[in-house]
Coordinates of C-alpha atoms in Angstrom, one line a residue:
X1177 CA 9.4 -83.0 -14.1
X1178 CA 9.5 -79.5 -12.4
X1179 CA 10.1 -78.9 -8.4
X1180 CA 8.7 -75.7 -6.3
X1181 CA 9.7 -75.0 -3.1
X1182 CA 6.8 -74.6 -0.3
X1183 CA 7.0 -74.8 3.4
X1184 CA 10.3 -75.1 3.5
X1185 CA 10.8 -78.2 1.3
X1186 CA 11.1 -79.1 -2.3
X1187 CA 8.0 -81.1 -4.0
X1188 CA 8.2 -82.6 -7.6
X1189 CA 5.1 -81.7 -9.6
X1190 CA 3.7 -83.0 -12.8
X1191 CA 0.1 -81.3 -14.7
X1192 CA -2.0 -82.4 -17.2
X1193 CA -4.7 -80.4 -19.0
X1194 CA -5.4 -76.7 -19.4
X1195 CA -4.3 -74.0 -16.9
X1196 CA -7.3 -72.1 -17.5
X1197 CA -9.7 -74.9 -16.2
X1198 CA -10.8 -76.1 -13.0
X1199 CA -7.7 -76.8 -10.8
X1200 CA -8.0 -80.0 -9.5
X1201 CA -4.7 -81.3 -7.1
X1202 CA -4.2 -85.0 -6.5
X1203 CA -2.8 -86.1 -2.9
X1204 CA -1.9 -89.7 -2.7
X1205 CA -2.0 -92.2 0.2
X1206 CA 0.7 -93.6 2.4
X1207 CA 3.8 -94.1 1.4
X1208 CA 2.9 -93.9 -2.0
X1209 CA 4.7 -91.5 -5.0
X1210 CA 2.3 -89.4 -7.2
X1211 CA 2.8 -92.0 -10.3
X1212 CA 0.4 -94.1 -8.5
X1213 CA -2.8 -91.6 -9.9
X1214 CA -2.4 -93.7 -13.2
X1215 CA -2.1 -91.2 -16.4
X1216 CA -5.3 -92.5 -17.5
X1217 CA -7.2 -91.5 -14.1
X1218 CA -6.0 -88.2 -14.2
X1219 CA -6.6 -87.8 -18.1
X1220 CA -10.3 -88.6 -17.4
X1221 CA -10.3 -85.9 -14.7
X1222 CA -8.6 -83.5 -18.1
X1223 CA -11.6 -84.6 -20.2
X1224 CA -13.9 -83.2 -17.5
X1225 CA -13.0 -80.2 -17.4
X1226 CA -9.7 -79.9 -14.6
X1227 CA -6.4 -78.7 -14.6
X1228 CA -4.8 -81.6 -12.8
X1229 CA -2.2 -81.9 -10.2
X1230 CA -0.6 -84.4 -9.2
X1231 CA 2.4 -84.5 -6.6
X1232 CA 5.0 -86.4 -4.5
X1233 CA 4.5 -86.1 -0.7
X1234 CA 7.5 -85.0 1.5
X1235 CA 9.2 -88.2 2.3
X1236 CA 8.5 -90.4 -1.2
X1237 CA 9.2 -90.2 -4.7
X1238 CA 11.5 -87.2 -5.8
X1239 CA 10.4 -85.1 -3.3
X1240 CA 12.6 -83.5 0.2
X1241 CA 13.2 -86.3 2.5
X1242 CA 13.3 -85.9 6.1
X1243 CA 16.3 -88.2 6.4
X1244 CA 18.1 -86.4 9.4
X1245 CA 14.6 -87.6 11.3
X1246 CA 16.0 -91.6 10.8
X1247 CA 13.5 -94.0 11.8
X1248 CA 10.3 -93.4 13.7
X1249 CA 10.3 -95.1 16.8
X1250 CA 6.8 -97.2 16.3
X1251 CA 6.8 -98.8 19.6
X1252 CA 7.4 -95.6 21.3
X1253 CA 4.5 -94.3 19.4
X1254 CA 2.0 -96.5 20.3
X1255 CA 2.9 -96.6 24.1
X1256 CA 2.7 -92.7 23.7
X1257 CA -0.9 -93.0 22.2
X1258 CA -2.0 -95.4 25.1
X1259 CA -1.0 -93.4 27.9
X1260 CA -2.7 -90.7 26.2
X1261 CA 0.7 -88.7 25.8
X1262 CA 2.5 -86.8 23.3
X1263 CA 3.6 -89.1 20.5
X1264 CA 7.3 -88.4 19.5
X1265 CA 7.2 -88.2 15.5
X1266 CA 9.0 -86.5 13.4
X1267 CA 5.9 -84.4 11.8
X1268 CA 2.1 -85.0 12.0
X1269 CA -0.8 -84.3 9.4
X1270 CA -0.7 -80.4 9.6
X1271 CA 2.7 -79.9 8.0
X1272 CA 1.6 -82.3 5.4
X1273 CA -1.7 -80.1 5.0
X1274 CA 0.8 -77.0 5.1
X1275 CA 2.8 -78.3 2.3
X1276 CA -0.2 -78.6 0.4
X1277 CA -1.6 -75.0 0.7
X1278 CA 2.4 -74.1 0.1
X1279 CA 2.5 -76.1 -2.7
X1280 CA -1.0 -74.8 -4.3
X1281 CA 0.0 -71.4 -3.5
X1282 CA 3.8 -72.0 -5.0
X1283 CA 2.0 -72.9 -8.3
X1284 CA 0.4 -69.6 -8.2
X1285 CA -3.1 -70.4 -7.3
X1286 CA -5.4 -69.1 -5.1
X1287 CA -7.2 -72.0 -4.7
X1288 CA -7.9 -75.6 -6.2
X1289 CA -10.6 -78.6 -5.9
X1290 CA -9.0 -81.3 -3.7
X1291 CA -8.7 -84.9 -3.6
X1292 CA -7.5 -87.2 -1.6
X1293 CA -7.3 -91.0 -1.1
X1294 CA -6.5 -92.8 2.3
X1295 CA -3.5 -90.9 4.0
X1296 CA -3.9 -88.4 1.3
X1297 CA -7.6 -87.9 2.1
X1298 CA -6.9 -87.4 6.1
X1299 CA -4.2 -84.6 4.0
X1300 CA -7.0 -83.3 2.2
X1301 CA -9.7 -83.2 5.4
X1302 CA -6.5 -81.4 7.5
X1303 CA -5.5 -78.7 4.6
X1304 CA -9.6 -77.7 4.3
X1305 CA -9.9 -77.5 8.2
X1306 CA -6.1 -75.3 8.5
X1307 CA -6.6 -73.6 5.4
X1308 CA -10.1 -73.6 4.2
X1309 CA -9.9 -70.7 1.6
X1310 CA -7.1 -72.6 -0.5
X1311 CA -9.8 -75.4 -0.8
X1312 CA -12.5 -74.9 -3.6
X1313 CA -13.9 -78.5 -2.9
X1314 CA -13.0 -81.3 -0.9
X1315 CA -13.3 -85.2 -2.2
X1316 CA -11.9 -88.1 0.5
X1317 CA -11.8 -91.6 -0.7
X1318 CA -10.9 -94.4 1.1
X1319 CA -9.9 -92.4 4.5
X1320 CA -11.2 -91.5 7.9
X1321 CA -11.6 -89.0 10.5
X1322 CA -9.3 -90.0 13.0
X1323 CA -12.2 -91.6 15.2
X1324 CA -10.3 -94.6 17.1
X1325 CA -13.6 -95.4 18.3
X1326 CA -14.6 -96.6 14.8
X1327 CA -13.1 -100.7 13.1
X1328 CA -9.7 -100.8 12.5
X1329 CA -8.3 -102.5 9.4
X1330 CA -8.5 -106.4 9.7
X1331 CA -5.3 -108.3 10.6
X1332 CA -4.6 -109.9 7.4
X1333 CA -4.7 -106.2 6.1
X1334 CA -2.6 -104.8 8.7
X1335 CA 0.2 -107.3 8.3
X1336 CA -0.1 -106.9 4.4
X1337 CA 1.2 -103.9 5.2
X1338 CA 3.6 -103.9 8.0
X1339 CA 5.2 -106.5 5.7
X1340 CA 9.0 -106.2 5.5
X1341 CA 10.0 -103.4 3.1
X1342 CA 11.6 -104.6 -0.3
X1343 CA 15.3 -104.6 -1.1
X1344 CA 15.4 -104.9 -4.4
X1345 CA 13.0 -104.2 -7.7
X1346 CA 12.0 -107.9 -8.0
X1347 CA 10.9 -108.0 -4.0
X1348 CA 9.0 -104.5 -4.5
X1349 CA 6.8 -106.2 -7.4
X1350 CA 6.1 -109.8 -5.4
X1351 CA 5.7 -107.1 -2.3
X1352 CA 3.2 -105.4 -3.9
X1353 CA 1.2 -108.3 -5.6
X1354 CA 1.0 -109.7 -2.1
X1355 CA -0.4 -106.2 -0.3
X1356 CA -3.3 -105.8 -3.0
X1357 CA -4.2 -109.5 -3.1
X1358 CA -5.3 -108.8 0.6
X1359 CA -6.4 -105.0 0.3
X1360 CA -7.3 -104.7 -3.1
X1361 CA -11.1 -104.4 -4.7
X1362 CA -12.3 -108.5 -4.9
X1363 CA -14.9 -107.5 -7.8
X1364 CA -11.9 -105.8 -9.7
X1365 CA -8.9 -107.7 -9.3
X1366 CA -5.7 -106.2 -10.2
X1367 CA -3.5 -107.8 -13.0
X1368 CA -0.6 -109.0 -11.3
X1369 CA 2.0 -108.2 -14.2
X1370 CA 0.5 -104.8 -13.9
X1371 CA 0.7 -104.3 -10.6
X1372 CA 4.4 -105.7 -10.6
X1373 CA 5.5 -103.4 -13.0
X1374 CA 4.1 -100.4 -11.3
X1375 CA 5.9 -101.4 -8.1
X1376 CA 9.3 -102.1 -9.9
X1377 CA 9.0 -98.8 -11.5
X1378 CA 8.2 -96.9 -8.4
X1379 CA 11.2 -98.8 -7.0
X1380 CA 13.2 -97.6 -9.2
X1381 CA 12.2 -94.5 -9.0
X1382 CA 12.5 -94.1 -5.5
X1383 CA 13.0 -95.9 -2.5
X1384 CA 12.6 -94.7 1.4
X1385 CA 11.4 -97.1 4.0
X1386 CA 12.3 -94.7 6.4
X1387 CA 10.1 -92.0 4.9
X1388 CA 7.4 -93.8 4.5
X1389 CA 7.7 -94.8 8.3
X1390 CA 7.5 -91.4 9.2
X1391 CA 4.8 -90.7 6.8
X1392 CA 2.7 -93.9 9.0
X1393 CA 3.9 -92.3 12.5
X1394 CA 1.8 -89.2 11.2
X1395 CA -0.8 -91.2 10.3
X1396 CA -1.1 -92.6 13.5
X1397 CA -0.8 -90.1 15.4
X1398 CA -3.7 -87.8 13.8
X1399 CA -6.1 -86.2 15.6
X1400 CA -10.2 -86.9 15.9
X1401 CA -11.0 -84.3 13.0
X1402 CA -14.6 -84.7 13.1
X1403 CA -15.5 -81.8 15.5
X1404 CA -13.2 -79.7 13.1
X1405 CA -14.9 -81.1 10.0
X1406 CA -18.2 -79.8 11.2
X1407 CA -17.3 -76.2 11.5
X1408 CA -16.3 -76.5 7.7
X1409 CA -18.7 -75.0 4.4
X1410 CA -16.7 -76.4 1.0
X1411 CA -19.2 -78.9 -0.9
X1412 CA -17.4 -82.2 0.0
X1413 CA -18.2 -85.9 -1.1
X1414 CA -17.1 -89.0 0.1
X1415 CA -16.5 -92.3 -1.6
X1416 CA -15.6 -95.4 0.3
X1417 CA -15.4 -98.9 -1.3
X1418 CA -17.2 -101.5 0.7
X1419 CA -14.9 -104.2 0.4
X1420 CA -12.1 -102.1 1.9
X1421 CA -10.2 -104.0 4.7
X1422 CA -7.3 -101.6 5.3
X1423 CA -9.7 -98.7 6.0
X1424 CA -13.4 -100.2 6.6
X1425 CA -16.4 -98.8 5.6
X1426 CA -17.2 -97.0 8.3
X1427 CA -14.4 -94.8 8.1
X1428 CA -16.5 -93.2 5.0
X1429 CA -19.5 -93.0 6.5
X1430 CA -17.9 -91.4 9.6
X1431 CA -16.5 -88.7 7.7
X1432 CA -20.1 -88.1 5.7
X1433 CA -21.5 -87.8 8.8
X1434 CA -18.9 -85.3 10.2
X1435 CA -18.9 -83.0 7.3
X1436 CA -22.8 -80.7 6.7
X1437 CA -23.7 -81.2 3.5
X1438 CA -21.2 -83.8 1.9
X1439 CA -22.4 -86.1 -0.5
X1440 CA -21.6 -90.3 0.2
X1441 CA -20.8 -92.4 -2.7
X1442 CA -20.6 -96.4 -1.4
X1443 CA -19.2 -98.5 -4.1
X1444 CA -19.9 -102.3 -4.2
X1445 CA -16.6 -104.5 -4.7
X1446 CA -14.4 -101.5 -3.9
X1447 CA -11.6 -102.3 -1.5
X1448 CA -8.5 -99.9 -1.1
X1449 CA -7.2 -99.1 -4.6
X1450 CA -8.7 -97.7 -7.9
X1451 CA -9.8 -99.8 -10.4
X1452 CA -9.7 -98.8 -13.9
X1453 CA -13.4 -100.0 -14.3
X1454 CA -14.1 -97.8 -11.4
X1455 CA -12.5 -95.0 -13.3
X1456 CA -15.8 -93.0 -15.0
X1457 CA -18.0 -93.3 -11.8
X1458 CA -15.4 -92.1 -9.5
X1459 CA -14.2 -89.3 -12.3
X1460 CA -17.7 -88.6 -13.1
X1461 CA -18.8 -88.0 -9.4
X1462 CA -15.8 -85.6 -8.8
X1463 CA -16.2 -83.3 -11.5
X1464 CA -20.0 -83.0 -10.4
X1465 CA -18.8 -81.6 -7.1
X1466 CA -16.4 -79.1 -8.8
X1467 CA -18.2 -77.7 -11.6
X1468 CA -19.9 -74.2 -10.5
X1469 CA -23.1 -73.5 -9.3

């Protein structure tokens, strides 16, 4: 697959669909490499109408990683964040959001729909709010605002995934069937086998616990956007599932609120993933937010 340089890093790439249609770039969640926006997902997104993009993150997959920044110093972090200080981290969310505008702008676009889920939606909200005219339309599933005031994810979430970073394939596949029995959608359970093999691949494909330590320091330490999301125009919608433990519910409706004029899809059974059978509605209600007035 093809690499481009933008702010200062190297990002692996992969499209699907025609150039000449709507450009539509993918940003993924925490720690997690741009094979995770299953083919299928982003060939529904092609059938639609979209020029899709999808994309590795600095620090994961076959993307630059930071690895002269070594390990984040978590503990450090959060005492930082409780004494209301400056948080040492390697980077925060607005040189992620700067990649992104480098990387749509390295791809020779002036601007594209964006989407977003979890970390990659908190991306997404950061990229319209630095760089609003690189952002035709914004879509955040599954994030937040950085409101501390609002539920945090529930402890058997949280220690899904503070869970001990695999070692090998066979521990990233048990890893991962473990993290999406707790985190996953409960009306559309995951196949195991499938969600093994995905994990195994991705381990194969890369492996950085480091990065994606840094990538959850930035995370962490993100700012309350929502005063910032209320100064913003681009047609936006929000989808949340109401099963999610990892990011509750009201991380969704937070950011509907925050954002004039978004529209708020609440799914039923939903929890923090993407279930195939969730594929046409999700799909379905994207493209209705990107196709022109």
């Amino acid at each position: 697959m093809p690499q481009v340089a933008a702010n200062g890093l190297s990002f692996e790439y992969e499209t699907f669909g025609n150039p000449a249609d709507r450009p539509l770039l993918l940003i993924m969640g925490l720690g997690s490499q741009m094979t995770r926006w299953q083919p299928g997902f982003c060939d529904a997104l092609v059938q639609l109408g979209h020029y899709v993009i999808r994309f590795d993150n600095r620090d994961v997959g076959l993307s630059t990683h930071l690895h002269d920044a070594g390990m984040p110093d978590m503990a450090a972090v959060t005492a930082a964040l409780l004494q209301g200080t400056q948080a040492p981290v390697p980077y925060g969310l607005d040189d992620m959001a700067d990649d992104t505008a480098g990387l749509i702008e390295a791809l020779g676009l002036d601007a594209a729909h964006v989407v977003g889920v979890s970390l990659g939606g908190m991306v997404a909200q950061t990229l319209a709010i630095r760089h609003p005219a690189r952002v035709l339309s914004l879509t955040s599933i599954m994030s937040s605002t950085g409101n501390r005031s609002l539920p945090p994810a529930t402890p058997e979430a949280m220690a899904a995934l503070m869970s001990p970073a695999a070692t090998d394939r066979e521990g990233a596949g048990t890893r991962a069937i473990e993290i999406y029995e707790v985190i996953g959608s409960p009306a559309y359970p995951a196949d195991p086998e499938e969600t093994r093999q995905r994990a195994m691949s991705d381990f194969d494909r890369a492996t950085d616990p480091a990065g994606v330590a840094r990538q959850m320091a930035a995370a962490a330490t993100q700012p309350d956007r929502r005063e910032a999301l209320a100064e913003l125009t681009v047609p936006a919608l929000i989808i949340h599932g109401k099963a999610d433990t990892l990011v509750p519910v009201e991380g969704g409706i937070d950011t509907h609120e925050a954002l004039p004029g978004s529209e708020l899809l609440l799914i039923d059974g939903m929890g923090h993933d993407l279930p195939a059978e969730l594929w046409p509605q999700i799909t379905e209600a994207i493209a209705a937010r990107t196709k022109p007035v």
